């Protein structure tokens, strides 16, 4: 799925009466509409977000309604058009959204699995491979995850380029396995000399006994990559923003869609996603084509 400014600015959202209500009417009826990433069909997405929406409504004392568009374009356009007040977007989608709509990140989820609101990309190798740091990767066989994977391709590629390593020329052979687990197994089984993986997925692979931690060496690690942000329209009243932020930060121990069990939400800001912008710049990526 790709996103273009033209698509976002001209997106037609067929949501009937839900989108017909102007912002003023919603303000009078005290309704907050929350846009959700369309990771599954609308009904399933709303059902899997029920605990979140209920907690927000309880904390705010204002009616909260979930909104699921057909794609990321629809969520961003709904915010741009003042039809959605708050939305959950992926890191790259959020950064793109800021170029076409007046939106701002204010919170991000801390999952129970990681107990943090960020993760890191890593490059791993077997300890018996002779690879001790990134310089030893030259001429070696290497596996990325997927061309569009943040931690499995984009961040490690940009990280190596910043160090002066040319991923297009300096590896002996490069392949894309399609998954982080496949990368872990490719290294463990000596199919490749080194591979990329998200740190939390490496931890899970060790727990699942796909790899033995004692055999694996981390030869490169990225700076923290922020988790997907929750953002609001900048033109919301400041007192309402304060209530919304407080409502999110007061949430504890709920299950939310593909995020799974959440410990809580923590505060964030737009600057936290500069690392996404910088990575895109290093790679000369067109953010309008990113998810």
Short mmCIF file of C-alpha atoms in Angstrom, two decimals:
data_model
loop_
_atom_site.label_atom_id
_atom_site.label_comp_id
_atom_site.label_asym_id
_atom_site.label_seq_id
_atom_site.Cartn_x
_atom_site.Cartn_y
_atom_site.Cartn_z
CA UNK A 1 0.00 0.00 0.00
CA UNK A 2 1.43 3.37 -1.05
CA UNK A 3 0.52 6.90 -0.07
CA UNK A 4 0.75 10.03 -2.22
CA UNK A 5 -0.04 13.61 -1.36
CA UNK A 6 -2.54 13.70 -4.23
CA UNK A 7 -4.28 10.59 -2.90
CA UNK A 8 -4.45 12.00 0.61
CA UNK A 9 -5.65 15.43 -0.45
CA UNK A 10 -8.28 13.97 -2.80
CA UNK A 11 -9.21 10.91 -0.78
CA UNK A 12 -12.92 10.21 -0.81
CA UNK A 13 -14.10 8.71 2.45
CA UNK A 14 -17.39 6.89 2.10
CA UNK A 15 -18.50 6.88 5.70
CA UNK A 16 -22.03 8.28 5.36
CA UNK A 17 -23.40 10.21 8.26
CA UNK A 18 -20.32 9.52 10.39
CA UNK A 19 -18.30 11.94 8.27
CA UNK A 20 -21.20 14.29 7.58
CA UNK A 21 -21.21 15.73 11.09
CA UNK A 22 -19.12 18.92 11.19
CA UNK A 23 -16.63 19.59 13.95
CA UNK A 24 -18.90 22.21 15.51
CA UNK A 25 -21.76 19.75 15.96
CA UNK A 26 -19.40 17.22 17.50
CA UNK A 27 -18.15 19.86 19.93
CA UNK A 28 -21.73 20.67 20.93
CA UNK A 29 -22.56 16.99 21.50
CA UNK A 30 -19.20 16.40 23.20
CA UNK A 31 -18.04 13.68 20.84
CA UNK A 32 -14.41 12.69 20.28
CA UNK A 33 -13.69 10.59 17.20
CA UNK A 34 -10.60 8.35 17.24
CA UNK A 35 -9.05 7.19 13.95
CA UNK A 36 -7.57 3.69 13.94
CA UNK A 37 -5.00 2.01 11.69
CA UNK A 38 -6.87 -0.25 9.26
CA UNK A 39 -4.93 -3.42 10.11
CA UNK A 40 -8.11 -5.51 9.82
CA UNK A 41 -11.71 -5.03 8.68
CA UNK A 42 -13.62 -2.17 10.28
CA UNK A 43 -15.83 -4.26 12.56
CA UNK A 44 -12.93 -6.39 13.84
CA UNK A 45 -10.78 -3.29 14.34
CA UNK A 46 -13.48 -1.58 16.41
CA UNK A 47 -14.05 -4.73 18.45
CA UNK A 48 -10.33 -5.15 19.17
CA UNK A 49 -10.15 -1.47 20.17
CA UNK A 50 -13.20 -1.62 22.46
CA UNK A 51 -11.18 -1.55 25.69
CA UNK A 52 -9.22 1.50 24.54
CA UNK A 53 -12.31 3.43 23.44
CA UNK A 54 -14.15 2.56 26.65
CA UNK A 55 -11.22 3.65 28.81
CA UNK A 56 -10.96 6.95 26.97
CA UNK A 57 -14.68 7.62 27.30
CA UNK A 58 -14.53 6.82 31.01
CA UNK A 59 -11.47 9.03 31.60
CA UNK A 60 -12.74 11.93 29.48
CA UNK A 61 -16.40 11.88 30.47
CA UNK A 62 -17.08 12.56 26.79
CA UNK A 63 -18.57 10.21 24.18
CA UNK A 64 -15.76 8.51 22.20
CA UNK A 65 -16.35 6.96 18.79
CA UNK A 66 -13.91 4.86 16.78
CA UNK A 67 -13.39 5.51 13.08
CA UNK A 68 -11.71 3.08 10.70
CA UNK A 69 -10.99 4.20 7.13
CA UNK A 70 -10.17 1.86 4.25
CA UNK A 71 -6.47 2.74 4.42
CA UNK A 72 -3.89 5.08 5.96
CA UNK A 73 -4.83 7.77 3.45
CA UNK A 74 -8.34 7.83 4.83
CA UNK A 75 -7.23 8.28 8.45
CA UNK A 76 -4.89 11.13 7.53
CA UNK A 77 -7.49 12.79 5.29
CA UNK A 78 -10.10 12.47 8.04
CA UNK A 79 -7.80 14.40 10.38
CA UNK A 80 -6.99 16.98 7.74
CA UNK A 81 -10.70 17.51 7.14
CA UNK A 82 -11.50 17.80 10.88
CA UNK A 83 -13.61 14.64 10.84
CA UNK A 84 -11.29 12.81 13.26
CA UNK A 85 -9.80 14.38 16.37
CA UNK A 86 -7.24 11.79 17.44
CA UNK A 87 -5.58 9.00 15.46
CA UNK A 88 -3.14 6.12 15.78
CA UNK A 89 -0.61 6.01 12.91
CA UNK A 90 2.57 4.13 12.06
CA UNK A 91 5.87 6.06 12.40
CA UNK A 92 6.34 6.62 8.65
CA UNK A 93 2.63 7.32 8.13
CA UNK A 94 2.73 9.91 10.91
CA UNK A 95 5.75 11.68 9.43
CA UNK A 96 4.03 11.75 6.05
CA UNK A 97 0.84 12.98 7.68
CA UNK A 98 2.63 15.99 9.16
CA UNK A 99 3.52 17.13 5.63
CA UNK A 100 -0.11 17.34 4.52
CA UNK A 101 -2.12 17.88 7.72
CA UNK A 102 -1.76 19.88 10.94
CA UNK A 103 -1.28 16.93 13.28
CA UNK A 104 1.02 16.31 16.23
CA UNK A 105 2.14 13.22 18.17
CA UNK A 106 1.47 13.32 21.90
CA UNK A 107 1.50 9.72 23.22
CA UNK A 108 2.66 6.23 22.40
CA UNK A 109 1.86 2.83 23.83
CA UNK A 110 4.09 0.81 26.14
CA UNK A 111 3.41 -2.87 25.55
CA UNK A 112 3.53 -5.42 28.34
CA UNK A 113 5.81 -7.59 26.22
CA UNK A 114 8.61 -5.01 25.99
CA UNK A 115 7.75 -2.61 28.86
CA UNK A 116 9.00 0.27 26.72
CA UNK A 117 7.79 2.57 23.93
CA UNK A 118 10.65 1.99 21.51
CA UNK A 119 12.66 -0.80 19.94
CA UNK A 120 15.99 -1.19 18.14
CA UNK A 121 17.22 -2.71 14.92
CA UNK A 122 20.18 -5.06 15.21
CA UNK A 123 22.60 -6.90 12.97
CA UNK A 124 23.50 -10.32 14.30
CA UNK A 125 26.10 -12.94 13.41
CA UNK A 126 27.26 -16.21 14.88
CA UNK A 127 30.13 -15.87 17.31
CA UNK A 128 32.09 -18.41 15.31
CA UNK A 129 31.66 -16.42 12.06
CA UNK A 130 34.68 -14.18 12.60
CA UNK A 131 32.43 -11.10 12.43
CA UNK A 132 33.15 -8.93 15.44
CA UNK A 133 31.80 -5.56 14.25
CA UNK A 134 30.23 -3.92 11.19
CA UNK A 135 33.58 -3.58 9.41
CA UNK A 136 33.82 -7.36 9.21
CA UNK A 137 30.62 -7.51 7.14
CA UNK A 138 32.43 -6.60 3.92
CA UNK A 139 32.27 -9.43 1.40
CA UNK A 140 29.95 -11.50 3.62
CA UNK A 141 26.55 -12.99 2.82
CA UNK A 142 23.79 -10.95 4.40
CA UNK A 143 20.04 -11.10 4.92
CA UNK A 144 17.56 -8.25 5.24
CA UNK A 145 13.92 -8.89 6.13
CA UNK A 146 11.78 -7.04 3.60
CA UNK A 147 12.45 -3.90 1.52
CA UNK A 148 9.76 -1.98 3.42
CA UNK A 149 10.72 -3.23 6.91
CA UNK A 150 11.75 -0.42 9.25
CA UNK A 151 14.03 -2.43 11.55
CA UNK A 152 14.70 -5.24 9.09
CA UNK A 153 15.96 -3.08 6.24
CA UNK A 154 15.58 0.71 6.31
CA UNK A 155 17.23 1.51 9.64
CA UNK A 156 20.16 -0.93 9.39
CA UNK A 157 20.82 0.07 5.79
CA UNK A 158 20.89 3.76 6.72
CA UNK A 159 23.01 3.01 9.79
CA UNK A 160 25.65 1.23 7.72
CA UNK A 161 25.65 4.00 5.12
CA UNK A 162 26.33 6.59 7.85
CA UNK A 163 29.36 4.54 8.89
CA UNK A 164 30.71 4.55 5.34
CA UNK A 165 29.64 1.01 4.47
CA UNK A 166 27.88 0.68 1.09
CA UNK A 167 25.19 -2.03 1.37
CA UNK A 168 24.77 -2.02 -2.41
CA UNK A 169 28.42 -2.91 -3.07
CA UNK A 170 30.19 -4.10 0.07
CA UNK A 171 28.25 -7.28 0.85
CA UNK A 172 29.20 -10.47 -0.94
CA UNK A 173 25.58 -11.54 -1.48
CA UNK A 174 22.29 -10.09 -0.19
CA UNK A 175 18.90 -11.73 0.16
CA UNK A 176 15.52 -10.81 1.65
CA UNK A 177 14.01 -13.61 3.73
CA UNK A 178 10.63 -12.01 4.38
CA UNK A 179 10.61 -12.29 8.19
CA UNK A 180 12.69 -11.56 11.28
CA UNK A 181 12.40 -15.15 12.48
CA UNK A 182 13.70 -16.36 9.12
CA UNK A 183 16.70 -14.07 9.54
CA UNK A 184 17.43 -15.48 12.99
CA UNK A 185 17.28 -19.02 11.62
CA UNK A 186 19.40 -18.12 8.59
CA UNK A 187 22.19 -16.96 10.91
CA UNK A 188 21.79 -19.82 13.38
CA UNK A 189 21.88 -22.40 10.57
CA UNK A 190 24.78 -20.67 8.76
CA UNK A 191 22.77 -19.93 5.63
CA UNK A 192 24.08 -16.36 5.83
CA UNK A 193 26.95 -14.79 7.73
CA UNK A 194 24.87 -11.98 9.24
CA UNK A 195 21.34 -10.61 9.22
CA UNK A 196 19.07 -7.86 10.49
CA UNK A 197 16.47 -8.33 13.22
CA UNK A 198 14.42 -6.27 15.68
CA UNK A 199 15.77 -6.66 19.21
CA UNK A 200 12.41 -7.70 20.65
CA UNK A 201 12.02 -10.36 17.95
CA UNK A 202 15.49 -11.71 18.68
CA UNK A 203 14.47 -11.99 22.34
CA UNK A 204 11.33 -13.85 21.27
CA UNK A 205 13.34 -16.14 18.96
CA UNK A 206 15.60 -17.04 21.88
CA UNK A 207 12.56 -17.75 24.08
CA UNK A 208 11.09 -19.94 21.33
CA UNK A 209 14.47 -21.71 21.09
CA UNK A 210 14.86 -20.85 17.43
CA UNK A 211 18.35 -19.64 18.27
CA UNK A 212 20.75 -20.05 21.18
CA UNK A 213 21.73 -16.71 22.69
CA UNK A 214 25.16 -18.11 23.51
CA UNK A 215 25.86 -18.57 19.79
CA UNK A 216 24.80 -15.08 18.69
CA UNK A 217 26.75 -11.83 18.64
CA UNK A 218 25.19 -8.39 18.02
CA UNK A 219 27.58 -6.54 15.71
CA UNK A 220 25.51 -3.36 15.22
CA UNK A 221 22.53 -1.74 16.92
CA UNK A 222 20.43 1.26 15.95
CA UNK A 223 19.39 4.19 18.06
CA UNK A 224 15.93 3.75 19.61
CA UNK A 225 13.12 3.60 17.04
CA UNK A 226 9.91 5.13 18.41
CA UNK A 227 6.77 3.02 18.45
CA UNK A 228 3.66 4.10 16.52
CA UNK A 229 2.32 7.43 17.81
CA UNK A 230 -1.10 8.63 18.82
CA UNK A 231 -1.62 12.14 17.46
CA UNK A 232 -4.21 14.89 17.53
CA UNK A 233 -5.31 17.73 15.31
CA UNK A 234 -3.33 20.83 16.23
CA UNK A 235 -6.44 23.00 15.93
CA UNK A 236 -8.21 21.31 18.84
CA UNK A 237 -8.76 23.65 21.83
CA UNK A 238 -5.80 23.59 24.21
CA UNK A 239 -7.93 22.61 27.19
CA UNK A 240 -9.36 19.66 25.23
CA UNK A 241 -5.84 18.56 24.24
CA UNK A 242 -4.86 18.58 27.90
CA UNK A 243 -7.88 16.41 28.79
CA UNK A 244 -7.18 13.99 25.93
CA UNK A 245 -3.53 13.62 26.88
CA UNK A 246 -4.42 13.03 30.52
CA UNK A 247 -7.06 10.48 29.48
CA UNK A 248 -4.49 8.48 27.49
CA UNK A 249 -1.80 8.70 30.16
CA UNK A 250 -4.24 7.44 32.80
CA UNK A 251 -4.97 4.23 30.88
CA UNK A 252 -3.54 1.06 32.42
CA UNK A 253 -3.52 -2.65 31.59
CA UNK A 254 -5.74 -3.00 28.55
CA UNK A 255 -5.57 -5.12 25.39
CA UNK A 256 -5.53 -3.15 22.15
CA UNK A 257 -5.69 -4.64 18.65
CA UNK A 258 -2.35 -5.98 17.33
CA UNK A 259 -0.46 -4.16 20.09
CA UNK A 260 -1.65 -6.83 22.49
CA UNK A 261 -1.47 -6.19 26.23
CA UNK A 262 -0.57 -2.59 27.10
CA UNK A 263 0.96 -1.45 30.36
CA UNK A 264 0.16 2.19 29.71
CA UNK A 265 0.64 5.15 27.37
CA UNK A 266 3.62 7.47 27.71
CA UNK A 267 4.06 11.04 26.52
CA UNK A 268 5.87 11.75 23.26
CA UNK A 269 6.19 14.62 20.78
CA UNK A 270 6.84 15.35 17.12
CA UNK A 271 10.61 15.65 17.63
CA UNK A 272 10.77 11.99 18.70
CA UNK A 273 10.06 11.08 15.06
CA UNK A 274 12.91 13.13 13.59
CA UNK A 275 14.89 9.89 13.49
CA UNK A 276 12.35 8.64 10.92
CA UNK A 277 12.83 11.79 8.86
CA UNK A 278 16.62 11.54 9.10
CA UNK A 279 16.59 7.88 8.06
CA UNK A 280 14.41 8.67 5.05
CA UNK A 281 16.81 11.46 4.10
CA UNK A 282 19.89 9.22 4.30
CA UNK A 283 18.18 6.62 2.11
CA UNK A 284 16.74 9.29 -0.22
CA UNK A 285 13.29 7.80 0.33
CA UNK A 286 10.10 9.37 -0.91
CA UNK A 287 8.01 9.31 2.26
CA UNK A 288 4.84 9.66 0.18
CA UNK A 289 5.44 6.06 -0.93
CA UNK A 290 5.93 4.67 2.56
CA UNK A 291 3.29 3.00 4.74
#
